[in-house]
Short mmCIF file of C-alpha atoms in Angstrom, two decimals:
data_model
loop_
_atom_site.label_atom_id
_atom_site.label_comp_id
_atom_site.label_asym_id
_atom_site.label_seq_id
_atom_site.Cartn_x
_atom_site.Cartn_y
_atom_site.Cartn_z
CA MET A 13 40.66 76.64 77.30
CA LYS A 14 42.64 78.77 74.88
CA THR A 15 42.39 81.70 77.27
CA LEU A 16 43.70 79.59 80.14
CA VAL A 17 46.74 78.49 78.12
CA ARG A 18 47.38 82.08 77.16
CA ILE A 19 47.17 83.21 80.78
CA LEU A 20 49.49 80.44 81.86
CA ALA A 21 51.96 81.28 79.13
CA ILE A 22 51.92 84.92 80.17
CA CYS A 23 52.49 83.91 83.79
CA VAL A 24 55.48 81.77 82.84
CA ILE A 25 56.97 84.55 80.73
CA VAL A 26 56.40 87.20 83.40
CA GLY A 27 57.84 84.84 85.99
CA ALA A 28 60.92 84.09 83.91
CA VAL A 29 61.50 87.75 83.11
CA GLY A 30 60.94 88.59 86.75
CA ALA A 31 63.43 85.96 87.90
CA TRP A 32 65.96 87.14 85.32
CA VAL A 33 65.56 90.74 86.46
CA LEU A 34 65.69 89.81 90.15
CA THR A 35 68.86 87.81 89.72
CA ALA A 36 70.59 90.30 87.41
CA PRO A 37 73.95 91.60 88.61
CA ALA A 38 74.18 95.34 89.22
CA PRO A 39 75.45 97.41 86.28
CA LEU A 40 78.73 99.33 86.25
CA GLU A 41 78.74 102.93 87.39
CA ASP A 42 81.09 104.51 84.93
CA ASP A 43 81.14 107.90 86.64
CA PHE A 44 82.09 106.30 89.95
CA ALA A 45 83.92 108.72 92.31
CA ALA A 46 84.09 111.28 89.49
CA GLY A 47 86.12 114.33 90.43
CA HIS A 48 87.77 112.64 93.43
CA THR A 49 91.56 112.64 93.55
CA ALA A 50 92.66 109.34 95.09
CA ASP A 51 94.53 109.55 98.41
CA VAL A 52 96.81 106.51 98.75
CA GLU A 53 97.51 107.15 102.44
CA ASN A 54 93.83 107.12 103.27
CA GLY A 55 93.56 104.02 101.08
CA ALA A 56 96.03 102.26 103.38
CA LEU A 57 93.82 103.10 106.37
CA VAL A 58 90.70 101.86 104.56
CA PHE A 59 92.62 98.68 103.68
CA ALA A 60 93.44 98.17 107.39
CA ALA A 61 89.97 99.06 108.66
CA ALA A 62 88.32 96.77 106.10
CA GLY A 63 90.65 93.92 107.10
CA CYS A 64 91.43 92.91 103.49
CA ALA A 65 94.77 91.31 104.37
CA SER A 66 93.25 89.13 107.09
CA CYS A 67 91.59 86.91 104.48
CA HIS A 68 93.49 87.60 101.27
CA THR A 69 97.08 86.90 102.34
CA ALA A 70 98.25 83.29 102.13
CA PRO A 71 97.55 81.26 105.30
CA GLY A 72 100.38 81.80 107.78
CA ALA A 73 102.10 84.40 105.60
CA GLU A 74 104.19 86.99 107.44
CA ASP A 75 103.98 89.46 104.55
CA LYS A 76 100.62 91.14 105.04
CA GLN A 77 100.81 93.00 101.73
CA MET A 78 101.11 90.01 99.37
CA LEU A 79 97.46 89.34 98.59
CA SER A 80 97.85 85.92 96.98
CA GLY A 81 94.72 84.46 98.61
CA GLY A 82 94.21 80.87 99.66
CA HIS A 83 92.50 81.09 103.07
CA SER A 84 89.67 78.56 103.24
CA PHE A 85 86.27 79.24 104.80
CA ALA A 86 84.12 76.25 105.64
CA SER A 87 80.36 76.88 105.70
CA ASP A 88 77.04 75.06 105.45
CA PHE A 89 77.10 75.74 101.72
CA GLY A 90 80.56 74.51 100.87
CA THR A 91 84.15 75.67 101.25
CA PHE A 92 85.15 79.07 99.91
CA TYR A 93 88.71 80.15 99.12
CA ALA A 94 89.80 83.77 99.29
CA PRO A 95 91.06 84.70 95.83
CA ASN A 96 94.24 86.45 94.74
CA ILE A 97 93.48 90.21 94.79
CA SER A 98 97.01 91.45 94.15
CA PRO A 99 97.36 93.98 91.30
CA GLY A 100 98.49 91.40 88.71
CA VAL A 101 96.87 89.17 86.08
CA GLN A 102 95.84 86.57 88.67
CA GLY A 103 94.25 89.25 90.79
CA ILE A 104 92.74 92.67 90.14
CA GLY A 105 95.33 93.84 87.62
CA GLY A 106 93.63 95.64 84.75
CA TRP A 107 90.37 96.24 86.58
CA SER A 108 88.95 99.73 86.10
CA PRO A 109 88.02 101.76 89.18
CA ALA A 110 84.35 101.22 88.31
CA GLU A 111 84.84 97.44 88.06
CA PHE A 112 86.64 97.42 91.39
CA ALA A 113 83.89 99.51 92.99
CA ARG A 114 81.18 97.20 91.71
CA ALA A 115 83.07 94.15 93.00
CA VAL A 116 83.56 95.61 96.47
CA THR A 117 80.21 97.32 97.00
CA LYS A 118 77.85 95.21 94.89
CA GLY A 119 79.54 91.81 94.95
CA VAL A 120 79.71 91.53 91.15
CA SER A 121 82.79 90.46 89.19
CA PRO A 122 84.09 92.37 86.16
CA ASP A 123 82.54 89.57 84.04
CA GLY A 124 79.16 90.29 85.59
CA ASP A 125 78.92 87.26 87.90
CA HIS A 126 77.68 87.44 91.48
CA TYR A 127 80.28 86.80 94.15
CA TYR A 128 79.44 84.62 97.13
CA PRO A 129 78.80 86.64 100.27
CA ALA A 130 81.81 85.02 101.98
CA PHE A 131 83.26 88.22 100.51
CA PRO A 132 81.63 90.77 102.84
CA TYR A 133 80.23 93.11 100.20
CA THR A 134 76.98 93.17 102.17
CA SER A 135 78.96 95.31 104.64
CA TYR A 136 81.24 97.03 102.12
CA GLN A 137 78.23 98.25 100.11
CA ARG A 138 78.16 101.21 102.50
CA MET A 139 81.81 102.11 101.93
CA THR A 140 81.89 105.72 100.70
CA ALA A 141 82.88 106.29 97.08
CA PRO A 142 86.02 108.29 98.03
CA ASP A 143 87.11 105.47 100.36
CA VAL A 144 86.60 102.86 97.63
CA SER A 145 88.55 105.02 95.22
CA ASP A 146 91.41 105.50 97.73
CA LEU A 147 91.45 101.78 98.50
CA TYR A 148 91.74 101.02 94.79
CA ALA A 149 94.66 103.43 94.47
CA TYR A 150 96.41 101.93 97.51
CA MET A 151 96.00 98.36 96.28
CA GLN A 152 97.71 99.25 93.01
CA THR A 153 100.86 99.93 95.04
CA LEU A 154 101.01 96.41 96.57
CA PRO A 155 103.22 93.59 95.26
CA VAL A 156 101.96 91.21 92.57
CA SER A 157 101.43 87.53 93.31
CA ASP A 158 101.25 85.02 90.46
CA VAL A 159 99.49 82.36 92.53
CA PRO A 160 96.21 81.43 90.80
CA SER A 161 92.99 81.69 92.81
CA LYS A 162 91.52 78.43 94.01
CA ALA A 163 88.02 77.45 92.86
CA HIS A 164 85.35 77.31 95.58
CA GLU A 165 84.03 73.88 96.50
CA VAL A 166 80.29 74.50 96.43
CA GLY A 167 77.64 71.94 95.47
CA PHE A 168 74.24 72.22 93.78
CA PRO A 169 72.16 74.39 94.02
CA PHE A 170 74.53 76.92 95.56
CA ASN A 171 76.89 76.64 92.60
CA ILE A 172 74.38 78.53 90.43
CA ARG A 173 75.66 82.04 90.90
CA ARG A 174 72.62 83.62 89.32
CA GLY A 175 70.67 82.43 92.37
CA LEU A 176 72.77 84.80 94.49
CA GLY A 177 70.77 87.61 92.88
CA VAL A 178 67.74 86.43 94.85
CA TRP A 179 69.85 86.06 97.99
CA LYS A 180 71.00 89.66 97.59
CA GLN A 181 67.39 90.83 97.22
CA MET A 182 66.55 89.09 100.48
CA TYR A 183 69.59 89.77 102.66
CA MET A 184 71.68 92.60 101.27
CA ALA A 185 70.05 95.26 103.44
CA ASP A 186 71.75 98.62 102.98
CA ASP A 187 70.20 100.42 105.95
CA PRO A 188 72.26 100.85 109.12
CA VAL A 189 71.61 98.67 112.16
CA LEU A 190 72.25 101.31 114.82
CA THR A 191 69.79 104.12 114.19
CA GLY A 192 68.70 107.27 115.95
CA ASP A 193 70.29 110.62 116.58
CA LEU A 194 73.98 109.70 116.65
CA SER A 195 76.96 111.82 117.67
CA GLU A 196 79.73 112.30 115.13
CA GLN A 197 81.83 109.74 117.00
CA LEU A 198 79.04 107.15 116.96
CA GLU A 199 78.48 107.72 113.25
CA ARG A 200 82.16 107.09 112.64
CA GLY A 201 82.01 104.01 114.88
CA ARG A 202 79.01 102.75 112.99
CA TYR A 203 80.79 103.18 109.68
CA LEU A 204 83.88 101.38 110.98
CA VAL A 205 81.95 98.50 112.57
CA GLU A 206 79.02 98.01 110.21
CA ALA A 207 80.63 98.90 106.86
CA LEU A 208 84.43 98.65 106.79
CA GLY A 209 85.20 96.37 109.73
CA HIS A 210 82.34 94.00 108.82
CA CYS A 211 82.31 92.82 112.47
CA GLY A 212 78.74 91.56 112.11
CA GLU A 213 79.80 88.99 109.50
CA CYS A 214 81.29 86.82 112.24
CA HIS A 215 79.76 88.17 115.46
CA THR A 216 76.11 88.05 114.32
CA PRO A 217 74.25 84.73 113.91
CA ARG A 218 72.90 83.71 110.51
CA ASN A 219 69.70 82.00 109.40
CA ALA A 220 69.48 78.77 107.39
CA LEU A 221 70.16 80.62 104.15
CA GLY A 222 73.15 82.52 105.50
CA GLY A 223 71.39 85.86 106.00
CA LEU A 224 72.36 87.85 109.10
CA ASP A 225 69.83 87.91 111.95
CA ARG A 226 69.84 91.65 112.62
CA ASP A 227 67.72 91.27 115.76
CA MET A 228 70.71 89.47 117.25
CA TRP A 229 73.23 92.06 116.04
CA LEU A 230 76.74 91.26 117.35
CA ALA A 231 75.24 88.81 119.86
CA GLY A 232 77.68 86.04 118.99
CA ALA A 233 77.44 83.03 116.72
CA PRO A 234 78.75 79.53 116.27
CA ASN A 235 82.08 79.50 114.47
CA PRO A 236 81.38 78.37 110.89
CA SER A 237 84.54 76.27 111.04
CA GLY A 238 82.74 74.21 113.68
CA LYS A 239 85.24 74.96 116.44
CA GLY A 240 84.23 77.19 119.32
CA GLU A 241 81.90 80.17 119.56
CA ILE A 242 82.38 83.69 118.29
CA PRO A 243 81.53 85.84 121.31
CA ASN A 244 78.63 88.15 122.00
CA ILE A 245 80.11 91.67 121.96
CA THR A 246 76.97 93.60 122.87
CA PRO A 247 76.79 95.31 126.28
CA GLY A 248 74.63 92.34 127.33
CA LYS A 249 77.75 90.23 127.58
CA LEU A 250 80.84 92.34 127.03
CA ASP A 251 81.19 94.40 130.22
CA TRP A 252 84.63 95.91 129.62
CA ALA A 253 85.06 99.63 130.21
CA GLU A 254 85.18 101.71 127.04
CA SER A 255 88.84 102.52 127.72
CA ASP A 256 89.59 98.79 128.04
CA LEU A 257 88.10 98.21 124.61
CA VAL A 258 90.23 100.97 123.11
CA TYR A 259 93.36 99.50 124.71
CA TYR A 260 92.45 96.02 123.48
CA PHE A 261 92.14 97.29 119.91
CA GLU A 262 95.56 98.92 120.22
CA SER A 263 97.56 96.31 122.13
CA GLY A 264 95.56 93.10 122.02
CA PHE A 265 95.45 92.94 125.83
CA THR A 266 92.19 92.14 127.60
CA PRO A 267 91.49 93.97 130.90
CA ASP A 268 93.03 91.05 132.81
CA TYR A 269 96.05 90.91 130.50
CA ASP A 270 95.14 87.83 128.61
CA SER A 271 95.78 88.50 124.94
CA VAL A 272 93.85 88.36 121.73
CA GLY A 273 94.29 85.21 119.65
CA GLY A 274 92.86 83.25 116.74
CA SER A 275 91.20 85.13 113.90
CA MET A 276 90.73 88.22 116.08
CA ALA A 277 94.52 88.68 116.30
CA ALA A 278 94.66 89.83 112.68
CA VAL A 279 91.77 92.21 113.37
CA VAL A 280 93.68 93.82 116.24
CA THR A 281 96.81 94.06 114.07
CA ASN A 282 94.69 96.05 111.60
CA LEU A 283 92.96 98.19 114.21
CA SER A 284 96.31 99.11 115.79
CA LYS A 285 97.20 100.87 112.51
CA LEU A 286 94.19 103.21 112.71
CA PRO A 287 94.13 106.58 114.47
CA GLU A 288 93.29 106.43 118.20
CA SER A 289 90.07 108.32 117.46
CA ASP A 290 88.87 105.43 115.27
CA ARG A 291 89.51 102.86 118.00
CA ALA A 292 87.61 105.10 120.42
CA ALA A 293 84.75 105.39 117.92
CA ILE A 294 84.48 101.60 117.62
CA ALA A 295 84.47 101.25 121.42
CA ALA A 296 81.77 103.92 121.73
CA TYR A 297 79.68 102.14 119.10
CA LEU A 298 79.96 98.81 120.92
CA LYS A 299 78.67 100.48 124.07
CA ALA A 300 75.72 101.93 122.14
CA VAL A 301 74.36 98.83 120.37
CA PRO A 302 71.31 97.10 121.89
CA ALA A 303 72.30 94.72 124.69
CA VAL A 304 71.54 91.07 123.97
CA PRO A 305 71.97 88.78 126.97
CA MET B 5 77.25 107.53 143.75
CA ASN B 6 77.49 107.57 147.51
CA LEU B 7 80.12 105.78 149.54
CA PHE B 8 77.70 103.11 150.76
CA MET B 9 76.73 102.11 147.22
CA LYS B 10 80.33 102.12 146.11
CA SER B 11 81.48 99.87 148.91
CA THR B 12 78.49 97.56 148.45
CA MET B 13 79.29 97.24 144.78
CA ALA B 14 82.95 96.66 145.50
CA LEU B 15 82.03 93.99 148.03
CA GLY B 16 79.64 92.34 145.57
CA LEU B 17 82.26 92.39 142.87
CA GLY B 18 84.83 90.93 145.24
CA VAL B 19 82.52 88.08 146.23
CA ALA B 20 81.77 87.40 142.57
CA VAL B 21 85.47 87.27 141.71
CA ILE B 22 86.26 84.93 144.59
CA ALA B 23 83.29 82.71 143.71
CA THR B 24 84.31 82.52 140.07
CA ALA B 25 87.91 81.83 140.98
CA SER B 26 87.01 79.04 143.37
CA ILE B 27 84.66 77.41 140.87
CA ALA B 28 87.27 77.64 138.15
CA GLY B 29 89.88 76.38 140.63
CA SER B 30 87.95 73.32 141.73
CA HIS B 31 87.05 72.61 138.14
CA SER B 32 90.57 72.76 136.81
CA SER B 33 92.54 71.16 139.65
CA GLU B 34 90.61 67.88 139.50
CA LYS B 35 91.38 66.53 136.09
CA LEU B 36 94.07 68.65 134.43
CA ASN B 37 97.10 66.93 133.06
CA PRO B 38 100.02 68.13 135.27
CA ALA B 39 101.96 69.51 132.29
CA VAL B 40 98.88 71.43 131.15
CA ALA B 41 98.36 72.76 134.69
CA ALA B 42 101.99 73.85 134.87
CA ARG B 43 101.74 75.69 131.53
CA GLN B 44 98.64 77.47 132.68
CA HIS B 45 100.38 78.57 135.84
CA GLN B 46 103.25 79.83 133.71
CA MET B 47 100.74 81.87 131.67
CA GLN B 48 99.12 83.18 134.86
CA MET B 49 102.51 84.50 135.94
CA VAL B 50 103.02 86.00 132.51
CA GLY B 51 99.64 87.72 132.86
CA TYR B 52 100.48 88.93 136.38
CA SER B 53 103.74 90.51 135.26
CA ILE B 54 102.24 92.11 132.17
CA GLY B 55 99.45 93.39 134.42
CA ILE B 56 101.99 95.40 136.43
CA LEU B 57 103.57 96.85 133.30
CA GLY B 58 100.17 97.55 131.74
CA ALA B 59 98.90 99.34 134.84
CA VAL B 60 101.99 101.56 134.81
CA ALA B 61 101.63 102.21 131.08
CA LYS B 62 97.97 103.17 131.48
CA GLY B 63 98.69 105.40 134.49
CA GLU B 64 96.68 103.22 136.86
CA MET B 65 99.77 102.47 138.94
CA GLU B 66 102.56 104.90 139.75
CA TYR B 67 105.88 104.17 138.05
CA ASP B 68 108.20 102.30 140.40
CA ALA B 69 111.55 101.26 138.93
CA ALA B 70 111.87 98.20 141.17
CA MET B 71 108.41 96.88 140.32
CA VAL B 72 108.79 97.51 136.60
CA SER B 73 112.20 95.93 136.38
CA SER B 74 111.13 92.94 138.49
CA ALA B 75 108.04 92.34 136.34
CA ALA B 76 110.10 92.59 133.16
CA LYS B 77 112.80 90.28 134.49
CA ASN B 78 110.25 87.67 135.55
CA LEU B 79 108.59 87.85 132.15
CA ASN B 80 111.96 87.40 130.54
CA ALA B 81 112.65 84.35 132.71
CA LEU B 82 109.18 82.90 132.05
CA ALA B 83 109.75 83.23 128.32
CA GLN B 84 112.90 81.14 128.64
CA LEU B 85 111.58 78.25 130.73
CA ASP B 86 112.74 75.03 129.14
CA ARG B 87 109.87 73.70 127.07
CA ALA B 88 110.71 69.99 126.92
CA SER B 89 109.04 69.04 130.21
CA LEU B 90 106.13 71.47 129.79
CA TRP B 91 105.01 71.15 126.19
CA ILE B 92 104.81 67.37 126.16
CA GLU B 93 103.75 65.76 122.93
CA GLY B 94 100.15 64.59 122.97
CA THR B 95 98.94 67.36 125.29
CA GLU B 96 97.16 69.40 122.65
CA GLN B 97 93.58 70.61 122.41
CA GLY B 98 91.28 67.73 121.60
CA ALA B 99 93.68 65.12 122.95
CA THR B 100 93.97 66.39 126.54
CA ALA B 101 91.20 68.07 128.53
CA GLY B 102 91.34 71.73 129.48
CA THR B 103 94.05 72.93 127.10
CA ARG B 104 93.88 75.21 124.09
CA ALA B 105 97.41 74.37 122.89
CA LYS B 106 97.23 73.70 119.16
CA ALA B 107 98.88 70.74 117.46
CA GLU B 108 100.96 73.24 115.44
CA ILE B 109 103.12 73.73 118.55
CA TRP B 110 104.54 70.28 117.89
CA SER B 111 104.40 70.27 114.09
CA ASP B 112 106.17 73.65 113.90
CA PRO B 113 108.52 73.75 116.91
CA ASP B 114 110.81 76.37 115.34
CA GLY B 115 107.95 78.78 114.75
CA PHE B 116 106.76 78.22 118.32
CA ALA B 117 110.27 78.85 119.67
CA GLU B 118 110.41 82.12 117.73
CA LYS B 119 107.28 83.32 119.49
CA PHE B 120 108.77 82.72 122.93
CA GLN B 121 111.93 84.46 121.76
CA ALA B 122 109.81 87.46 120.77
CA LEU B 123 108.44 87.57 124.33
CA ALA B 124 111.96 87.26 125.74
CA ASP B 125 113.15 90.17 123.57
CA ALA B 126 110.15 92.40 124.25
CA SER B 127 110.43 91.84 128.02
CA ALA B 128 114.22 92.36 128.05
CA ALA B 129 113.67 95.76 126.46
CA LEU B 130 111.47 96.75 129.40
CA ILE B 131 113.85 95.85 132.24
CA ASP B 132 115.45 99.30 132.22
CA ALA B 133 112.36 101.30 131.23
CA SER B 134 112.98 104.58 133.08
CA ASP B 135 109.48 106.04 133.23
CA ALA B 136 105.83 105.28 132.50
CA ALA B 137 106.15 106.54 128.93
CA ALA B 138 109.01 104.12 128.26
CA VAL B 139 106.92 101.27 129.65
CA GLY B 140 104.04 102.33 127.42
CA ALA B 141 106.33 102.40 124.40
CA GLY B 142 107.42 98.83 125.09
CA MET B 143 103.90 97.50 125.50
CA GLY B 144 103.38 97.42 121.73
CA ASP B 145 106.08 94.81 121.14
CA LEU B 146 105.03 92.93 124.24
CA GLY B 147 101.41 92.76 123.09
CA GLY B 148 102.60 91.84 119.61
CA SER B 149 104.52 88.87 120.97
CA CYS B 150 101.49 87.55 122.91
CA LYS B 151 99.20 88.12 119.93
CA GLY B 152 101.59 86.53 117.45
CA CYS B 153 101.74 83.31 119.45
CA HIS B 154 98.06 83.17 120.37
CA GLU B 155 97.08 83.74 116.76
CA LYS B 156 98.91 80.67 115.54
CA TYR B 157 99.28 78.32 118.46
CA ARG B 158 96.25 78.80 120.73
CA GLY B 159 92.96 77.18 119.78
CA PRO B 160 89.44 78.52 120.34
CA LYS B 161 87.67 78.55 123.68
CA ASN B 162 85.10 75.85 124.44
CA GLU B 163 85.88 73.72 121.42
#
């Protein structure tokens, strides 16, 4: 009997320690991007490619550099609000480069809390260290907003942030989706689509726990807001010529001269700021992903 | 690809386009609110005119001053159609079938007017475009005006 109790006790302790370890936020990397001199101009391009302004400006704001936050995102788990990420006290003012890098690529706040994956760190985790460093430098140059961030409206059990540690173990895959022997252009396209552009966050369906279904990569998904469908953009459905895709990313015009709208309009505004070669790389990538009918 | 395959494919594509158009046509002409139908025809004409300018900009159609200026003038006129009899209150998405017009059109009429003004300005700038490069240069503002309005005032497909 005594032995059984002892075994049970050990199991409980091991389990608790295991759970604590599994749910632990990633530590800071103090030597992050060591030796890299930040390039603010490249940071502006990373900022555009990563679409930061699309979510972090105030709803309806014309000024796409004032990152006061406030956009709401309805989901099955509650409503999330994009926070203020301007370089002031309400935002990321005072964050060290290492704290910023951990937030963006690991989804962990400077206080060591897990962020909800409404913030697409599952994609940004593959952002290169120089790009993160340049993005940080660029964001320091943006105007400060004093608007406080709005608290998320998330109920039990999803309000226990520690639990996100388990979610990250299950769904924060860091391997690329498109694999194989890729050309330089396709590698660039993959980086832009899978890491910075985080296209899969909306265009790929999710399971009951909010993890992306990678077998249905970019095959379209219900709009989490409940209105309409986010389209399938694999070659199984999207039959535009590669040059039409490139022109769409630049101008917002579809091949039949309808125009982009809704949430995708902000994406095109961002893509139009990138070099033509980047738009071509994204188009090439979209032609190379597995077709899902 | 040989000529036979090409022409077969072209024929197949043509049939598909006609079939799609006729299905869409029969579907939309039955029930659409007349104001909604009129707005959609206005947008079709907008698309037609931009199509001419876009084809010239992309080099798919040879620059022709008369065509370019006509397309730009028509766009400019379409942007200035009086809205009172077209954008009738209560004909928004959810309330009237077949439209994607958002309620914000009526709650924010000044913002909506600004968007049409942006189209009027962008198209006016193209009336005297003297070559394909000039048309191409003007397409950015033109696309921006379409995008700006569709971002705020057009709802999602198949709501």
